Amino acid sequence: MFKAVLFDLDGTLIDTNNLILESYKHTFKKHLDYIPNDNEIVKYFGEPLKITLSRFDSERIEEMYRTYVEYNEMNHDSMVKEMDYARETLEELKSKGILLGVVTSKRRIMAERGLRLFNLLDYFDVVITPEDTVKHKPDPEPILKACEKLKFEPKDVLFVGDSNFDILCGKNAGAKTCLVKYTMLDLEELLKFEPDFVIEDLRDILEFFKAP
């Protein structure tokens, strides 16, 4: 049995997919006069915002970043929703005494805003954001930082996410990895990264904690 479960946030616990896509499109239209298709953006889901922006224009990162943040914050609450079964899964895990954490590439102010919006923040014993580490997914540092705060070894932790960045971050840290099938990314491509587990929805996590 795992002693703790760590979750990615966007696309795993909270459905921010449309908000993220529209934020990028608004930003690229304004600064580059270009609107990428969804697949061009989705493949970078899970990495820090400035890294993704630099892939499209490394010289205008800061101005694009400000535009993205302004649009994203203005539209956040009306364009996001809780993922199916997130609350009941967290509630059940917490009732079993399992420590819970979020490991996200999202800025802390917005990560906590999203969790508070759906009254999920209090379920978590730790929230790791890009402000907490020097390196970010797929580097293992975010998960190692979470494990340090929870006082568990990575081998005792399950990391649940929806992207290749999540799978690699977990594997690089020595944690077990769990991929959600409802990801927006290409599932067949993600399976090539060999997550330890693949689940249909969040309720399937509870199977790991059933009494023998």
PDB file of C-alpha atoms in Angstrom:
ATOM      1  CA  MET A   1       0.000   0.000   0.000  1.00  0.00           C
ATOM      2  CA  PHE A   2       1.145   3.544  -0.763  1.00  0.00           C
ATOM      3  CA  LYS A   3       1.626   5.927   2.131  1.00  0.00           C
ATOM      4  CA  ALA A   4       0.825   9.052   0.128  1.00  0.00           C
ATOM      5  CA  VAL A   5      -0.790  10.045  -3.161  1.00  0.00           C
ATOM      6  CA  LEU A   6       0.424  13.061  -5.110  1.00  0.00           C
ATOM      7  CA  PHE A   7      -1.663  14.599  -7.880  1.00  0.00           C
ATOM      8  CA  ASP A   8      -0.981  16.837 -10.820  1.00  0.00           C
ATOM      9  CA  LEU A   9      -3.586  19.614 -10.872  1.00  0.00           C
ATOM     10  CA  ASP A  10      -4.584  20.833 -14.341  1.00  0.00           C
ATOM     11  CA  GLY A  11      -6.209  18.080 -16.362  1.00  0.00           C
ATOM     12  CA  THR A  12      -6.087  15.682 -13.414  1.00  0.00           C
ATOM     13  CA  LEU A  13      -8.046  17.154 -10.498  1.00  0.00           C
ATOM     14  CA  ILE A  14      -9.390  20.269 -12.196  1.00  0.00           C
ATOM     15  CA  ASP A  15     -10.524  20.572 -15.817  1.00  0.00           C
ATOM     16  CA  THR A  16      -8.720  23.686 -16.995  1.00  0.00           C
ATOM     17  CA  ASN A  17      -8.119  22.405 -20.518  1.00  0.00           C
ATOM     18  CA  ASN A  18     -10.320  24.913 -22.344  1.00  0.00           C
ATOM     19  CA  LEU A  19      -9.069  27.820 -20.231  1.00  0.00           C
ATOM     20  CA  ILE A  20      -5.446  26.948 -20.979  1.00  0.00           C
ATOM     21  CA  LEU A  21      -6.067  26.564 -24.699  1.00  0.00           C
ATOM     22  CA  GLU A  22      -7.931  29.863 -24.936  1.00  0.00           C
ATOM     23  CA  SER A  23      -5.277  31.653 -22.864  1.00  0.00           C
ATOM     24  CA  TYR A  24      -2.548  30.524 -25.246  1.00  0.00           C
ATOM     25  CA  LYS A  25      -4.580  31.359 -28.343  1.00  0.00           C
ATOM     26  CA  HIS A  26      -5.394  34.840 -27.041  1.00  0.00           C
ATOM     27  CA  THR A  27      -1.709  35.411 -26.253  1.00  0.00           C
ATOM     28  CA  PHE A  28      -0.354  34.179 -29.574  1.00  0.00           C
ATOM     29  CA  LYS A  29      -2.960  36.074 -31.560  1.00  0.00           C
ATOM     30  CA  LYS A  30      -2.055  39.318 -29.783  1.00  0.00           C
ATOM     31  CA  HIS A  31       1.716  39.020 -29.961  1.00  0.00           C
ATOM     32  CA  LEU A  32       2.425  36.734 -32.916  1.00  0.00           C
ATOM     33  CA  ASP A  33      -0.721  37.223 -35.000  1.00  0.00           C
ATOM     34  CA  TYR A  34      -0.959  33.471 -35.041  1.00  0.00           C
ATOM     35  CA  ILE A  35      -3.435  31.005 -33.554  1.00  0.00           C
ATOM     36  CA  PRO A  36      -1.987  27.484 -33.137  1.00  0.00           C
ATOM     37  CA  ASN A  37      -4.250  24.477 -33.312  1.00  0.00           C
ATOM     38  CA  ASP A  38      -5.065  22.603 -30.133  1.00  0.00           C
ATOM     39  CA  ASN A  39      -2.565  19.806 -30.751  1.00  0.00           C
ATOM     40  CA  GLU A  40       0.311  22.271 -31.020  1.00  0.00           C
ATOM     41  CA  ILE A  41      -0.495  23.488 -27.500  1.00  0.00           C
ATOM     42  CA  VAL A  42      -1.713  20.321 -25.816  1.00  0.00           C
ATOM     43  CA  LYS A  43       1.567  18.470 -26.289  1.00  0.00           C
ATOM     44  CA  TYR A  44       3.200  20.943 -23.884  1.00  0.00           C
ATOM     45  CA  PHE A  45       0.551  20.579 -21.181  1.00  0.00           C
ATOM     46  CA  GLY A  46       2.282  19.953 -17.870  1.00  0.00           C
ATOM     47  CA  GLU A  47       5.381  22.100 -18.241  1.00  0.00           C
ATOM     48  CA  PRO A  48       5.847  25.596 -16.735  1.00  0.00           C
ATOM     49  CA  LEU A  49       4.201  28.399 -18.674  1.00  0.00           C
ATOM     50  CA  LYS A  50       7.332  30.372 -19.549  1.00  0.00           C
ATOM     51  CA  ILE A  51       9.018  27.306 -20.994  1.00  0.00           C
ATOM     52  CA  THR A  52       6.074  26.705 -23.318  1.00  0.00           C
ATOM     53  CA  LEU A  53       5.908  30.345 -24.348  1.00  0.00           C
ATOM     54  CA  SER A  54       9.635  30.311 -25.152  1.00  0.00           C
ATOM     55  CA  ARG A  55       9.023  27.517 -27.648  1.00  0.00           C
ATOM     56  CA  PHE A  56       6.976  29.937 -29.751  1.00  0.00           C
ATOM     57  CA  ASP A  57       9.003  33.141 -29.281  1.00  0.00           C
ATOM     58  CA  SER A  58      12.025  33.229 -26.983  1.00  0.00           C
ATOM     59  CA  GLU A  59      12.424  37.009 -27.292  1.00  0.00           C
ATOM     60  CA  ARG A  60       8.936  38.055 -26.165  1.00  0.00           C
ATOM     61  CA  ILE A  61       8.457  35.696 -23.240  1.00  0.00           C
ATOM     62  CA  GLU A  62       7.812  38.358 -20.610  1.00  0.00           C
ATOM     63  CA  GLU A  63       5.200  40.313 -22.553  1.00  0.00           C
ATOM     64  CA  MET A  64       3.455  37.110 -23.644  1.00  0.00           C
ATOM     65  CA  TYR A  65       3.569  35.874 -20.068  1.00  0.00           C
ATOM     66  CA  ARG A  66       1.811  39.029 -18.823  1.00  0.00           C
ATOM     67  CA  THR A  67      -0.872  38.733 -21.499  1.00  0.00           C
ATOM     68  CA  TYR A  68      -1.452  35.055 -20.754  1.00  0.00           C
ATOM     69  CA  VAL A  69      -1.685  35.656 -17.001  1.00  0.00           C
ATOM     70  CA  GLU A  70      -4.097  38.565 -17.397  1.00  0.00           C
ATOM     71  CA  TYR A  71      -6.461  36.596 -19.650  1.00  0.00           C
ATOM     72  CA  ASN A  72      -6.165  33.428 -17.589  1.00  0.00           C
ATOM     73  CA  GLU A  73      -6.878  35.121 -14.268  1.00  0.00           C
ATOM     74  CA  MET A  74      -9.797  37.107 -15.688  1.00  0.00           C
ATOM     75  CA  ASN A  75     -11.523  34.017 -17.096  1.00  0.00           C
ATOM     76  CA  HIS A  76     -10.410  31.359 -14.605  1.00  0.00           C
ATOM     77  CA  ASP A  77     -13.445  30.934 -12.397  1.00  0.00           C
ATOM     78  CA  SER A  78     -15.966  30.829 -15.239  1.00  0.00           C
ATOM     79  CA  MET A  79     -14.026  28.393 -17.436  1.00  0.00           C
ATOM     80  CA  VAL A  80     -12.828  25.666 -15.079  1.00  0.00           C
ATOM     81  CA  LYS A  81     -14.637  22.778 -13.442  1.00  0.00           C
ATOM     82  CA  GLU A  82     -13.889  19.999 -11.012  1.00  0.00           C
ATOM     83  CA  MET A  83     -12.928  16.667 -12.557  1.00  0.00           C
ATOM     84  CA  ASP A  84     -15.437  13.868 -12.112  1.00  0.00           C
ATOM     85  CA  TYR A  85     -15.063  12.009  -8.803  1.00  0.00           C
ATOM     86  CA  ALA A  86     -12.235  14.252  -7.552  1.00  0.00           C
ATOM     87  CA  ARG A  87     -13.927  15.195  -4.297  1.00  0.00           C
ATOM     88  CA  GLU A  88     -15.232  11.750  -3.398  1.00  0.00           C
ATOM     89  CA  THR A  89     -11.862  10.161  -4.139  1.00  0.00           C
ATOM     90  CA  LEU A  90      -9.983  12.671  -2.006  1.00  0.00           C
ATOM     91  CA  GLU A  91     -12.543  12.291   0.771  1.00  0.00           C
ATOM     92  CA  GLU A  92     -12.178   8.520   0.812  1.00  0.00           C
ATOM     93  CA  LEU A  93      -8.376   8.609   0.724  1.00  0.00           C
ATOM     94  CA  LYS A  94      -8.315  11.122   3.554  1.00  0.00           C
ATOM     95  CA  SER A  95     -10.659   8.954   5.622  1.00  0.00           C
ATOM     96  CA  LYS A  96      -8.116   6.132   5.308  1.00  0.00           C
ATOM     97  CA  GLY A  97      -5.355   8.327   6.706  1.00  0.00           C
ATOM     98  CA  ILE A  98      -3.502   8.648   3.399  1.00  0.00           C
ATOM     99  CA  LEU A  99      -1.435  11.812   3.060  1.00  0.00           C
ATOM    100  CA  LEU A 100      -2.230  13.812  -0.076  1.00  0.00           C
ATOM    101  CA  GLY A 101      -0.351  16.357  -2.125  1.00  0.00           C
ATOM    102  CA  VAL A 102      -0.484  18.400  -5.311  1.00  0.00           C
ATOM    103  CA  VAL A 103       2.593  18.706  -7.541  1.00  0.00           C
ATOM    104  CA  THR A 104       1.864  21.204 -10.291  1.00  0.00           C
ATOM    105  CA  SER A 105       3.603  23.420 -12.831  1.00  0.00           C
ATOM    106  CA  LYS A 106       0.987  26.096 -12.125  1.00  0.00           C
ATOM    107  CA  ARG A 107       1.824  29.241 -10.151  1.00  0.00           C
ATOM    108  CA  ARG A 108       0.894  28.925  -6.480  1.00  0.00           C
ATOM    109  CA  ILE A 109      -1.610  31.771  -6.495  1.00  0.00           C
ATOM    110  CA  MET A 110      -3.611  30.126  -9.297  1.00  0.00           C
ATOM    111  CA  ALA A 111      -3.169  26.551  -8.088  1.00  0.00           C
ATOM    112  CA  GLU A 112      -4.590  27.440  -4.694  1.00  0.00           C
ATOM    113  CA  ARG A 113      -7.306  29.568  -6.285  1.00  0.00           C
ATOM    114  CA  GLY A 114      -8.450  26.600  -8.356  1.00  0.00           C
ATOM    115  CA  LEU A 115      -8.425  24.254  -5.375  1.00  0.00           C
ATOM    116  CA  ARG A 116     -10.326  26.748  -3.217  1.00  0.00           C
ATOM    117  CA  LEU A 117     -12.888  27.282  -5.962  1.00  0.00           C
ATOM    118  CA  PHE A 118     -14.029  23.689  -5.518  1.00  0.00           C
ATOM    119  CA  ASN A 119     -13.272  23.463  -1.786  1.00  0.00           C
ATOM    120  CA  LEU A 120     -10.472  20.947  -2.388  1.00  0.00           C
ATOM    121  CA  LEU A 121      -7.504  22.732  -0.840  1.00  0.00           C
ATOM    122  CA  ASP A 122      -8.076  21.451   2.698  1.00  0.00           C
ATOM    123  CA  TYR A 123      -7.677  17.834   1.582  1.00  0.00           C
ATOM    124  CA  PHE A 124      -3.980  18.377   0.841  1.00  0.00           C
ATOM    125  CA  ASP A 125      -1.064  18.113   3.220  1.00  0.00           C
ATOM    126  CA  VAL A 126       1.335  19.716   0.747  1.00  0.00           C
ATOM    127  CA  VAL A 127       1.102  21.755  -2.470  1.00  0.00           C
ATOM    128  CA  ILE A 128       4.284  22.025  -4.547  1.00  0.00           C
ATOM    129  CA  THR A 129       4.391  24.699  -7.275  1.00  0.00           C
ATOM    130  CA  PRO A 130       7.185  26.127  -9.468  1.00  0.00           C
ATOM    131  CA  GLU A 131       7.974  28.649  -6.728  1.00  0.00           C
ATOM    132  CA  ASP A 132       9.141  25.783  -4.502  1.00  0.00           C
ATOM    133  CA  THR A 133      11.830  24.272  -6.729  1.00  0.00           C
ATOM    134  CA  VAL A 134      14.712  25.282  -8.976  1.00  0.00           C
ATOM    135  CA  LYS A 135      13.947  22.577 -11.528  1.00  0.00           C
ATOM    136  CA  HIS A 136      10.518  21.512 -12.713  1.00  0.00           C
ATOM    137  CA  LYS A 137       8.757  18.561 -14.336  1.00  0.00           C
ATOM    138  CA  PRO A 138      10.021  16.278 -15.812  1.00  0.00           C
ATOM    139  CA  ASP A 139      12.913  16.749 -13.390  1.00  0.00           C
ATOM    140  CA  PRO A 140      12.287  14.801 -10.155  1.00  0.00           C
ATOM    141  CA  GLU A 141      12.799  17.810  -7.872  1.00  0.00           C
ATOM    142  CA  PRO A 142       9.076  18.699  -7.414  1.00  0.00           C
ATOM    143  CA  ILE A 143       8.180  15.191  -6.258  1.00  0.00           C
ATOM    144  CA  LEU A 144      11.313  14.910  -4.137  1.00  0.00           C
ATOM    145  CA  LYS A 145      10.340  18.185  -2.469  1.00  0.00           C
ATOM    146  CA  ALA A 146       6.839  16.883  -1.762  1.00  0.00           C
ATOM    147  CA  CYS A 147       8.237  13.656  -0.321  1.00  0.00           C
ATOM    148  CA  GLU A 148      10.625  15.627   1.854  1.00  0.00           C
ATOM    149  CA  LYS A 149       7.759  17.642   3.295  1.00  0.00           C
ATOM    150  CA  LEU A 150       5.597  14.544   3.822  1.00  0.00           C
ATOM    151  CA  LYS A 151       8.572  12.643   5.266  1.00  0.00           C
ATOM    152  CA  PHE A 152       8.122   9.652   2.950  1.00  0.00           C
ATOM    153  CA  GLU A 153      10.440   7.954   0.493  1.00  0.00           C
ATOM    154  CA  PRO A 154       9.421   8.314  -3.199  1.00  0.00           C
ATOM    155  CA  LYS A 155       9.013   4.522  -3.449  1.00  0.00           C
ATOM    156  CA  ASP A 156       6.103   4.790  -0.997  1.00  0.00           C
ATOM    157  CA  VAL A 157       4.308   7.407  -3.082  1.00  0.00           C
ATOM    158  CA  LEU A 158       1.895   7.214  -6.040  1.00  0.00           C
ATOM    159  CA  PHE A 159       1.924  10.158  -8.472  1.00  0.00           C
ATOM    160  CA  VAL A 160      -1.215  10.645 -10.558  1.00  0.00           C
ATOM    161  CA  GLY A 161      -1.152  12.800 -13.679  1.00  0.00           C
ATOM    162  CA  ASP A 162      -2.270  13.297 -17.256  1.00  0.00           C
ATOM    163  CA  SER A 163       0.928  14.048 -19.186  1.00  0.00           C
ATOM    164  CA  ASN A 164       4.327  12.684 -20.162  1.00  0.00           C
ATOM    165  CA  PHE A 165       5.864  15.347 -17.901  1.00  0.00           C
ATOM    166  CA  ASP A 166       4.032  13.780 -14.964  1.00  0.00           C
ATOM    167  CA  ILE A 167       5.072  10.234 -15.826  1.00  0.00           C
ATOM    168  CA  LEU A 168       8.711  11.219 -16.280  1.00  0.00           C
ATOM    169  CA  CYS A 169       8.770  13.345 -13.132  1.00  0.00           C
ATOM    170  CA  GLY A 170       7.455  10.411 -11.120  1.00  0.00           C
ATOM    171  CA  LYS A 171       9.810   7.876 -12.678  1.00  0.00           C
ATOM    172  CA  ASN A 172      12.819  10.150 -12.298  1.00  0.00           C
ATOM    173  CA  ALA A 173      11.999  10.551  -8.617  1.00  0.00           C
ATOM    174  CA  GLY A 174      11.539   6.833  -8.030  1.00  0.00           C
ATOM    175  CA  ALA A 175       7.799   7.070  -7.336  1.00  0.00           C
ATOM    176  CA  LYS A 176       5.112   4.882  -8.879  1.00  0.00           C
ATOM    177  CA  THR A 177       3.229   6.630 -11.673  1.00  0.00           C
ATOM    178  CA  CYS A 178      -0.452   6.567 -12.565  1.00  0.00           C
ATOM    179  CA  LEU A 179      -1.884   7.956 -15.811  1.00  0.00           C
ATOM    180  CA  VAL A 180      -5.528   9.048 -16.155  1.00  0.00           C
ATOM    181  CA  LYS A 181      -7.173   7.958 -19.388  1.00  0.00           C
ATOM    182  CA  TYR A 182      -9.246  11.139 -19.664  1.00  0.00           C
ATOM    183  CA  THR A 183      -6.118  13.107 -20.607  1.00  0.00           C
ATOM    184  CA  MET A 184      -6.319  15.489 -23.579  1.00  0.00           C
ATOM    185  CA  LEU A 185      -2.963  14.211 -24.816  1.00  0.00           C
ATOM    186  CA  ASP A 186      -2.595  11.272 -27.186  1.00  0.00           C
ATOM    187  CA  LEU A 187      -3.094   8.229 -24.961  1.00  0.00           C
ATOM    188  CA  GLU A 188      -1.117   5.849 -27.173  1.00  0.00           C
ATOM    189  CA  GLU A 189       1.845   8.213 -27.128  1.00  0.00           C
ATOM    190  CA  LEU A 190       1.646   8.585 -23.355  1.00  0.00           C
ATOM    191  CA  LEU A 191       1.605   4.821 -22.855  1.00  0.00           C
ATOM    192  CA  LYS A 192       5.042   4.688 -24.497  1.00  0.00           C
ATOM    193  CA  PHE A 193       6.372   6.362 -21.354  1.00  0.00           C
ATOM    194  CA  GLU A 194       5.272   3.230 -19.456  1.00  0.00           C
ATOM    195  CA  PRO A 195       3.319   4.526 -16.459  1.00  0.00           C
ATOM    196  CA  ASP A 196       3.015   1.915 -13.709  1.00  0.00           C
ATOM    197  CA  PHE A 197      -0.767   2.170 -13.687  1.00  0.00           C
ATOM    198  CA  VAL A 198      -3.481   3.501 -15.993  1.00  0.00           C
ATOM    199  CA  ILE A 199      -6.946   4.363 -14.651  1.00  0.00           C
ATOM    200  CA  GLU A 200     -10.287   5.206 -16.212  1.00  0.00           C
ATOM    201  CA  ASP A 201     -11.207   7.767 -13.556  1.00  0.00           C
ATOM    202  CA  LEU A 202     -10.025   8.916 -10.150  1.00  0.00           C
ATOM    203  CA  ARG A 203     -12.165   6.421  -8.241  1.00  0.00           C
ATOM    204  CA  ASP A 204      -9.900   3.627  -9.482  1.00  0.00           C
ATOM    205  CA  ILE A 205      -7.168   4.901  -7.150  1.00  0.00           C
ATOM    206  CA  LEU A 206      -9.215   3.591  -4.230  1.00  0.00           C
ATOM    207  CA  GLU A 207      -8.539   0.027  -5.415  1.00  0.00           C
ATOM    208  CA  PHE A 208      -4.944   0.417  -4.234  1.00  0.00           C
ATOM    209  CA  PHE A 209      -6.131   0.946  -0.687  1.00  0.00           C
ATOM    210  CA  LYS A 210      -8.683  -1.816  -0.272  1.00  0.00           C
ATOM    211  CA  ALA A 211      -8.061  -4.205   2.579  1.00  0.00           C
ATOM    212  CA  PRO A 212      -6.703  -7.576   1.375  1.00  0.00           C
TER     213      PRO A 212
END
